[in-house]
Structures are given as structure tokens and as C-alpha cells.
GROMACS .gro file of C-alpha atoms in nm:
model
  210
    1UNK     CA    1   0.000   0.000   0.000
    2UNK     CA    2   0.260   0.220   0.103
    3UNK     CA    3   0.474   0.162  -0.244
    4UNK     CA    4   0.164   0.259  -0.428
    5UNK     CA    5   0.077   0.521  -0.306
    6UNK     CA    6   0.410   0.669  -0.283
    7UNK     CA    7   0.430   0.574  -0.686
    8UNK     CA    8   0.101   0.780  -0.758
    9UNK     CA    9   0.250   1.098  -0.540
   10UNK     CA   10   0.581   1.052  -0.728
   11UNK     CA   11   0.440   1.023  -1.026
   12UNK     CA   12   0.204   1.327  -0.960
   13UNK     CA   13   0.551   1.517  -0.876
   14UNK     CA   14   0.681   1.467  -1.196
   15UNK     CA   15   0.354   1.573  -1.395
   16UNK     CA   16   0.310   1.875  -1.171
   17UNK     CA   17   0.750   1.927  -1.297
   18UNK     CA   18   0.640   1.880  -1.626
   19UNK     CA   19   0.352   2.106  -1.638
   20UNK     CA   20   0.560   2.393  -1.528
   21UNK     CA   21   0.820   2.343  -1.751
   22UNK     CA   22   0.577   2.356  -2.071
   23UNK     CA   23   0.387   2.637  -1.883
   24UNK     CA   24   0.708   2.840  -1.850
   25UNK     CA   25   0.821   2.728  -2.203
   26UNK     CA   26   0.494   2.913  -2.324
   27UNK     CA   27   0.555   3.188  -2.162
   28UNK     CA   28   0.884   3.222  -2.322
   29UNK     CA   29   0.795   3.197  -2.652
   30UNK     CA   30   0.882   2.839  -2.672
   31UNK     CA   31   1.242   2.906  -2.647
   32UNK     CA   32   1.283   2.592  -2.390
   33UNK     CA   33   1.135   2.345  -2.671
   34UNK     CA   34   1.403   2.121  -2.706
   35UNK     CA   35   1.501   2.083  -2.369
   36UNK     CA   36   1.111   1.961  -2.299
   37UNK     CA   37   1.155   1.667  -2.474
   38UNK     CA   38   1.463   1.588  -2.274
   39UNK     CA   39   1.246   1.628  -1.949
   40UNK     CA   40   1.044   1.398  -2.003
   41UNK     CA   41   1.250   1.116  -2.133
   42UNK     CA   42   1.453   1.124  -1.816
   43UNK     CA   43   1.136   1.139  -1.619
   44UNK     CA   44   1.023   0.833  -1.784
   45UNK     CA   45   1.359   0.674  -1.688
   46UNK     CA   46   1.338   0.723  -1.360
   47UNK     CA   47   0.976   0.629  -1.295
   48UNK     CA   48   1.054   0.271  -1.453
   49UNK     CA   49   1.340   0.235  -1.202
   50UNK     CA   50   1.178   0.340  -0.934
   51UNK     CA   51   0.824   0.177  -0.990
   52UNK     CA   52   0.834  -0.048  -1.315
   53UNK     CA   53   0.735  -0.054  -1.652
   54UNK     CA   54   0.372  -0.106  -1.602
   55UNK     CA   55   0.364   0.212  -1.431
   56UNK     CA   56   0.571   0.383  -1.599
   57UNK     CA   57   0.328   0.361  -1.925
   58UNK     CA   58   0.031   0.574  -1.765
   59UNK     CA   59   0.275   0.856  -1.612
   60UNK     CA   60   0.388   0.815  -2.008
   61UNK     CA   61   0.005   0.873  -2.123
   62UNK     CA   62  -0.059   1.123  -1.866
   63UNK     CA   63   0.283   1.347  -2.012
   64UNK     CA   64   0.141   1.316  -2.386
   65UNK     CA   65  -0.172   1.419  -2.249
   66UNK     CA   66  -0.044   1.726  -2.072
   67UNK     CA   67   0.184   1.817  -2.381
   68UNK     CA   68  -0.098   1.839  -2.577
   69UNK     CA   69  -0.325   2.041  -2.416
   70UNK     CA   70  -0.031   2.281  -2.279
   71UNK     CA   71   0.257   2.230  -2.527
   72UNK     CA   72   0.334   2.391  -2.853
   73UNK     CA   73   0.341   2.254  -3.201
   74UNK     CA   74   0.752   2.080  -3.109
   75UNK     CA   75   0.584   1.939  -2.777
   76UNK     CA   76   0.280   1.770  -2.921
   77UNK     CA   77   0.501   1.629  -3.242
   78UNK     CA   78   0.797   1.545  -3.039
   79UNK     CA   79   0.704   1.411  -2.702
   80UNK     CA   80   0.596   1.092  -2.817
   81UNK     CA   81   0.896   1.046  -2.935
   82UNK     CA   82   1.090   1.153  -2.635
   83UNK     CA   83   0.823   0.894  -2.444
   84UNK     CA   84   0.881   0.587  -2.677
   85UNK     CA   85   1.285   0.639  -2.602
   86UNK     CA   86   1.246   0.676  -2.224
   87UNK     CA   87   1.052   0.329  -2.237
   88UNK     CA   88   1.309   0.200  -2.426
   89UNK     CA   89   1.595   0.271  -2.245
   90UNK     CA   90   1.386   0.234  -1.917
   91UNK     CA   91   1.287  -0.110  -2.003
   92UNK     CA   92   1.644  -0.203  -2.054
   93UNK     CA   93   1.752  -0.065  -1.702
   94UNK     CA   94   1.441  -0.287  -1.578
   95UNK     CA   95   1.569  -0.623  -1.732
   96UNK     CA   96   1.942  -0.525  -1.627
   97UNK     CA   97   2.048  -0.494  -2.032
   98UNK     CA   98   2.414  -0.370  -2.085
   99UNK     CA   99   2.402  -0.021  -2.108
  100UNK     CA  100   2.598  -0.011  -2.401
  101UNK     CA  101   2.263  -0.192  -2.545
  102UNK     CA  102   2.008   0.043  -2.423
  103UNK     CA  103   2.185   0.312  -2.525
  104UNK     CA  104   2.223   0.157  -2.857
  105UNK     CA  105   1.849   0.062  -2.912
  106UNK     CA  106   1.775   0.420  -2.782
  107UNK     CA  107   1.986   0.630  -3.054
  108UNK     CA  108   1.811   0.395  -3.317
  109UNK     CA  109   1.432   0.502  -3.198
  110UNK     CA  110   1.585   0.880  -3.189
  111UNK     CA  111   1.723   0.845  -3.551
  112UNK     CA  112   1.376   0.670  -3.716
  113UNK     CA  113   1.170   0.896  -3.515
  114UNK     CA  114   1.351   1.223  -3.615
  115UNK     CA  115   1.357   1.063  -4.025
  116UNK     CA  116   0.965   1.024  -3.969
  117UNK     CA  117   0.887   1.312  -3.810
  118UNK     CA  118   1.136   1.523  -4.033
  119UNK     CA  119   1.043   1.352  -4.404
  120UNK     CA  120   0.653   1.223  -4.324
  121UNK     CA  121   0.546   1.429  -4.063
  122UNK     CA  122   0.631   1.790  -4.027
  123UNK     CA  123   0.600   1.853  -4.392
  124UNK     CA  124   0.231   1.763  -4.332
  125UNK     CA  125   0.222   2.073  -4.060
  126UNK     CA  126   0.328   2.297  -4.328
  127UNK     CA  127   0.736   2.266  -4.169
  128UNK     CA  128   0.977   2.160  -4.455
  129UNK     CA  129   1.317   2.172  -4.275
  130UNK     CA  130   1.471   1.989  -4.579
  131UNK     CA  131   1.358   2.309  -4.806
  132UNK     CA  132   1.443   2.541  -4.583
  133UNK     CA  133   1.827   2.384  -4.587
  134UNK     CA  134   1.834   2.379  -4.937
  135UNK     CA  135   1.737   2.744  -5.006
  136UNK     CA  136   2.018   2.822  -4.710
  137UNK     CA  137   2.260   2.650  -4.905
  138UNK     CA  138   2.172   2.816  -5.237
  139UNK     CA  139   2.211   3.146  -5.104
  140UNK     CA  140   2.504   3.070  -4.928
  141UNK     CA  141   2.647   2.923  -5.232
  142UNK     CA  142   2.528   3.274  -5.481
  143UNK     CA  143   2.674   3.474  -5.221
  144UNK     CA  144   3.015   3.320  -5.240
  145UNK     CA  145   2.975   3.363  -5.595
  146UNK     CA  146   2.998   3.022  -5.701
  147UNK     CA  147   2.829   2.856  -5.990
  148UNK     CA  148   2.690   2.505  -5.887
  149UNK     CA  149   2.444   2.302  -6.052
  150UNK     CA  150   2.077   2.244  -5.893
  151UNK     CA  151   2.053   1.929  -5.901
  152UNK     CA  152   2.419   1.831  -5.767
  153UNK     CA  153   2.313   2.157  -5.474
  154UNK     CA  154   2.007   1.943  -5.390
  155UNK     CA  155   2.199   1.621  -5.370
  156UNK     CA  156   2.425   1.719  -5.153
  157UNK     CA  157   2.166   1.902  -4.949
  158UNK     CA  158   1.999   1.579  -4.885
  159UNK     CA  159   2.313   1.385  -4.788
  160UNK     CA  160   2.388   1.684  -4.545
  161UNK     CA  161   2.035   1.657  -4.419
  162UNK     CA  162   2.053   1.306  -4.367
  163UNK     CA  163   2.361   1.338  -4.170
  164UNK     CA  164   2.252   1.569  -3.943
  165UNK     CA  165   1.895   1.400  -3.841
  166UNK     CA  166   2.108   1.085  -3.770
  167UNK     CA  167   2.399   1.324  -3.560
  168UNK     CA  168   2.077   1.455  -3.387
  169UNK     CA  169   1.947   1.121  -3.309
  170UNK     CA  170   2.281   0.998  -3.147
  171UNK     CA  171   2.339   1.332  -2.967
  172UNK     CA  172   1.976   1.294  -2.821
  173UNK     CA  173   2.040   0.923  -2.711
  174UNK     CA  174   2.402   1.021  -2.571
  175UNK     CA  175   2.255   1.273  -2.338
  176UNK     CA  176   1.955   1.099  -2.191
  177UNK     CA  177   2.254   0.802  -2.124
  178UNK     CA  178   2.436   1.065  -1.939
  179UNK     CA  179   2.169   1.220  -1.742
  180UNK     CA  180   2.038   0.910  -1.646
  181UNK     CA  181   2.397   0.799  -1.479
  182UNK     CA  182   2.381   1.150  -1.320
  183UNK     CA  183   2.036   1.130  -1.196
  184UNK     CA  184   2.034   0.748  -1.042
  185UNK     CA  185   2.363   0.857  -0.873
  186UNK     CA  186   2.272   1.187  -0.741
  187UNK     CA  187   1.912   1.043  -0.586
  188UNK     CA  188   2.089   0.663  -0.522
  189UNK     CA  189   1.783   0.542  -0.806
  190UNK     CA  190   1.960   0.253  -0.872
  191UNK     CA  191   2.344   0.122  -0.943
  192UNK     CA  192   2.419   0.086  -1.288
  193UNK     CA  193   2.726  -0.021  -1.461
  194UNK     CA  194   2.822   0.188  -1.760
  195UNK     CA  195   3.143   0.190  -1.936
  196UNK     CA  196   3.280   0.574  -2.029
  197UNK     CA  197   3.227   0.679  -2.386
  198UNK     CA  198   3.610   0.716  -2.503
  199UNK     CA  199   3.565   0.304  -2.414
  200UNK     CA  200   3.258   0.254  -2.632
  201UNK     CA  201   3.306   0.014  -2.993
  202UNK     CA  202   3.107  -0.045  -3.202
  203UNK     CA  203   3.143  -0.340  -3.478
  204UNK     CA  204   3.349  -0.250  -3.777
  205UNK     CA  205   3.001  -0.305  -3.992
  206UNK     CA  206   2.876   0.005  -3.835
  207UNK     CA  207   3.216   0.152  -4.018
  208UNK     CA  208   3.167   0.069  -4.324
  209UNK     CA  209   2.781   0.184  -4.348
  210UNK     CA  210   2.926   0.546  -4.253
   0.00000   0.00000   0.00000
């Protein structure tokens, strides 16, 4: 009895933390959009250690509820996302998973979900960040006062959108990893092993699709 209802008061904490935030955010224009999405993946994370999956997936209903209703445009396409990778990684930490796996399977949600959103679903909000990048480039380009072909511009713009989305994606997964270590440490969560990045390798297949 007492570990539920000390789950529903936690949980209620970090809705009543997340609130704010997006409340703030609007009042600031939305300048604190991206680190929203941040919030609530580590929220997520620490909810499943603390109280389980199970759990875990109506304080992750309850934040997709509130971002929609308070949130912006980035909160209500992004914090799904932001959700989906806290589970992840969260259910990892549950079923004591190598780090360097959850941290793995958590860049790859971050990269599809920022391809989808980015190619599928923004575009159908009237956002085209791919066309927005290209017409950047060509006026960077006429300003240098270089001659370059369209079509070889919009190929490389692609390629250089492509690799950004996917530098986004691991960036994103990188820094919930590290927060997380922070976080269980700093509030003794739970005691995770995790190897430092400088001491992270990946297979030389990864290599050769770069």
C-alpha cells in the first residue's frame, strides 16, 4: 500500500515538474522546446526504475496528455517520441540490459523517429526543414559567388540533411545516457554499470555503413 501510493505521489511530482516546464516554455515563446523533450524522457527513466514498466506507461500517457493540451506545435510532435525512447531505455535498465545496449536501441528510436517526423510528418504541418536547408545553401552558395548546378546543390543538401537527423538522433540518445547515470547517482535510483564513452566500440560493420 505504502509503495503505491508513494508511486502515484511521485508520479504526480513529476507531472506537476512537467507542467511547469511547458507552462514556462509558453511563456517564453517556446524558447525551452528542445530541452522539454529531454524532461520527459529522463522522467520516464526514472519512474521505470523506481516503480516499473507497467507504471511507468500511464505517467507516459498522462505526459502526452499534458503536452498536448499545454505544449506547442515541437511538444505535441515530439514528445511521443521523447516517451517511446524513455521506455526503451527504461525497459532495458528494468531487465538489467548492458548499457551499451540500451543506449544503442535508444539512438536507433531517436534516428527513425527524427527521419519520420522530419520527411513524413512535419512537412504535413506545413514545416519543410529539408527546403528550408536547401534554399540556405543556395544562397550561401550565390553569395560566395559560385556557380553550382541544382541538381548536384540538392543532392548534396539531402546527404547533409541526412547526416545531421542521424547526428541529432545519437546526440539525443548520448545525453539521456548521461543524465540518467547522473540522476540514479545523485538520488541513489539505482546502481548501474556503464562503461565511459572514449571506451565505447562499435562493430566494424557500423564503419563501413558510414
Amino acid at each position: 500500500m505504502y509503495s503505491k501510493t508513494r508511486s502515484i505521489t511521485q508520479g504526480a511530482m513529476y507531472l506537476a515538474i512537467f507542467g511547469a516546464a511547458l507552462l514556462i516554455n509558453r511563456v517564453m515563446s517556446f524558447l525551452l522546446d528542445p530541452y522539454i523533450a529531454v524532461i520527459s524522457s529522463v522522467m520516464i527513466v526514472m519512474y521505470i526504475a523506481q516503480y516499473g514498466f507497467k507504471n511507468a506507461c500511464i505517467l507516459s500517457f498522462c505526459i502526452l496528455a499534458l503536452s498536448g493540451l499545454f505544449g506547442g506545435i515541437y511538444e505535441f510532435l515530439y514528445t511521443p517520441l521523447s516517451v517511446l525512447a524513455g521506455l526503451v531505455y527504461g525497459y532495458g535498465i528494468t531487465k538489467d540490459y548492458d548499457t551499451r545496449k540500451c543506449l544503442f536501441y535508444t539512438i536507433i528510436v531517436y534516428i527513425i523517429g527524427e527521419f519520420l517526423l522530419s520527411l513524413v510528418i512535419l512537412p504535413l504541418f506545413g514545416y519543410g526543414d529539408f527546403e528550408d536547408m536547401f534554399v540556405m545553401m543556395e544562397e550561401l552558395i550565390k553569395n560566395l559567388g559560385i556557380s553550382v548546378d541544382n541538381d548536384l546543390l540538392r543532392g548534396v543538401s539531402k546527404i547533409s540533411y541526412g547526416m545531421a537527423i542521424t547526428l541529432i538522433g545519437i546526440l539525443e540518445g548520448v545525453l539521456i545516457h548521461l543524465l540518467t547515470k547522473i540522476l540514479f547517482k545523485k538520488f541513489k535510483i539505482k546502481e548501474i554499470s556503464m562503461k565511459p564513452l572514449n571506451e565505447l566500440k562499435l562493430k566494424p560493420i557500423f564503419a563501413y555503413l558510414a
